[in-house]
Amino acid sequence: FADEDALTYVDISGECPRPKGNPARNDVLRKAEKQFAEYFAGKREEFDLPLSFEGTEFQKKVLKALQRIPFGQTRTYGQIAKSLKSPAASRAVGTACGRNPLSIVIPCHRVVGSNGSLTGFGGGLAMKEWLLKHEGLSL
């Protein structure tokens, strides 16, 4: 989903109601569609899209930190919390990840548990595992 200026939501659950008829397309959605196709074809490692998301200041900081996790790498919730100078905020990082409206573009799938385990993901753990393997990680 997008407004005229930015991508606002990515549905990875498959549960979002689909509009009837021919959905309106704008430049942001066309660019997003192209970049998703490139990502899934293995030809893109990061997204270059205008984004719009809401949340608390801490949640916005978490989402910006997630954007800095390189393709094919992971970080733990604790590492993200420490990078934000809030080392005791691992659970708050998890909450922010769970509220990420722009999954894949803002790569919350690259965040794992402290022992490297796969933990919650809006699209399900099987999709999280697939995305990480797609990015070259062996799990």
XYZ file of N, CA and C in Angstrom, residues 37-83:
141
model
N 10.318 -7.581 -7.261
C 10.632 -8.594 -8.280
C 12.142 -8.807 -8.359
N 12.909 -7.727 -8.311
C 14.371 -7.834 -8.347
C 14.896 -8.546 -7.102
N 14.360 -8.213 -5.943
C 14.787 -8.853 -4.699
C 14.542 -10.357 -4.763
N 13.342 -10.751 -5.147
C 13.012 -12.179 -5.171
C 13.724 -12.923 -6.295
N 14.187 -12.199 -7.315
C 14.970 -12.813 -8.388
C 16.459 -12.860 -8.038
N 16.817 -12.358 -6.857
C 18.214 -12.357 -6.434
C 19.046 -11.251 -7.047
N 18.398 -10.205 -7.553
C 19.105 -9.110 -8.223
C 19.114 -7.817 -7.416
N 18.569 -7.828 -6.217
C 18.533 -6.628 -5.369
C 18.764 -7.040 -3.930
N 19.628 -6.279 -3.253
C 19.930 -6.573 -1.855
C 19.345 -5.554 -0.892
N 19.003 -4.388 -1.376
C 18.368 -3.393 -0.515
C 17.345 -2.619 -1.329
N 16.398 -2.058 -0.626
C 15.320 -1.329 -1.275
C 15.605 0.165 -1.225
N 15.242 0.837 -2.292
C 15.405 2.280 -2.399
C 14.027 2.870 -2.689
N 13.226 2.939 -1.640
C 11.851 3.401 -1.772
C 11.558 4.468 -0.726
N 10.727 5.437 -1.065
C 10.280 6.367 -0.028
C 9.331 5.625 0.913
N 9.563 5.768 2.208
C 8.788 5.038 3.211
C 8.089 5.998 4.159
N 6.939 5.580 4.633
C 6.212 6.342 5.641
C 5.687 5.367 6.681
N 6.046 5.603 7.942
C 5.548 4.741 9.015
C 5.367 5.561 10.269
N 4.438 5.108 11.099
C 4.136 5.791 12.349
C 4.566 4.923 13.514
N 4.636 5.513 14.677
C 4.985 4.795 15.888
C 5.600 5.745 16.883
N 5.988 5.190 18.027
C 6.667 6.006 19.031
C 8.052 6.367 18.511
N 8.691 7.298 19.165
C 10.051 7.668 18.755
C 10.980 6.457 18.840
N 10.825 5.645 19.897
C 11.667 4.455 20.031
C 11.403 3.485 18.883
N 10.138 3.251 18.550
C 9.814 2.342 17.448
C 10.416 2.836 16.136
N 10.359 4.132 15.897
C 10.953 4.689 14.676
C 12.464 4.479 14.668
N 13.104 4.639 15.826
C 14.551 4.395 15.909
C 14.875 2.939 15.613
N 14.052 2.026 16.134
C 14.268 0.600 15.870
C 14.146 0.328 14.375
N 13.099 0.833 13.741
C 12.900 0.579 12.316
C 14.043 1.145 11.486
N 14.562 2.295 11.878
C 15.721 2.853 11.170
C 16.960 1.982 11.394
N 17.118 1.443 12.601
C 18.248 0.546 12.883
C 18.145 -0.732 12.055
N 16.944 -1.248 11.882
C 16.758 -2.456 11.076
C 17.194 -2.221 9.636
N 16.973 -1.020 9.135
C 17.358 -0.707 7.761
C 18.874 -0.754 7.567
N 19.621 -0.690 8.649
C 21.088 -0.730 8.552
C 21.652 -2.149 8.629
N 20.805 -3.154 8.832
C 21.299 -4.536 8.869
C 21.547 -4.965 7.429
N 22.783 -5.297 7.082
C 23.079 -5.650 5.690
C 22.393 -6.941 5.237
N 22.138 -7.008 3.967
C 21.616 -8.202 3.305
C 22.491 -9.389 3.685
N 21.865 -10.500 4.036
C 22.615 -11.713 4.344
C 23.226 -11.749 5.729
N 22.873 -10.787 6.583
C 23.375 -10.776 7.956
C 22.194 -10.695 8.921
N 22.449 -11.052 10.157
C 21.422 -10.934 11.190
C 21.974 -10.152 12.369
N 21.066 -9.681 13.195
C 21.387 -9.063 14.472
C 20.397 -9.621 15.482
N 20.791 -9.625 16.743
C 19.864 -10.046 17.789
C 19.077 -8.828 18.279
N 17.979 -9.124 18.960
C 17.194 -8.040 19.556
C 18.071 -7.242 20.517
N 18.924 -7.948 21.274
C 19.825 -7.288 22.213
C 20.837 -6.391 21.519
N 21.367 -6.842 20.389
C 22.318 -6.008 19.650
C 21.655 -4.728 19.150
N 20.427 -4.851 18.686
C 19.701 -3.654 18.237
C 19.487 -2.720 19.425
N 19.060 -3.266 20.563
C 18.834 -2.444 21.759
C 20.117 -1.717 22.163
N 21.235 -2.435 22.191
C 22.519 -1.810 22.554
C 22.902 -0.723 21.568
N 22.655 -0.951 20.277
C 23.009 0.059 19.273
C 22.201 1.340 19.457
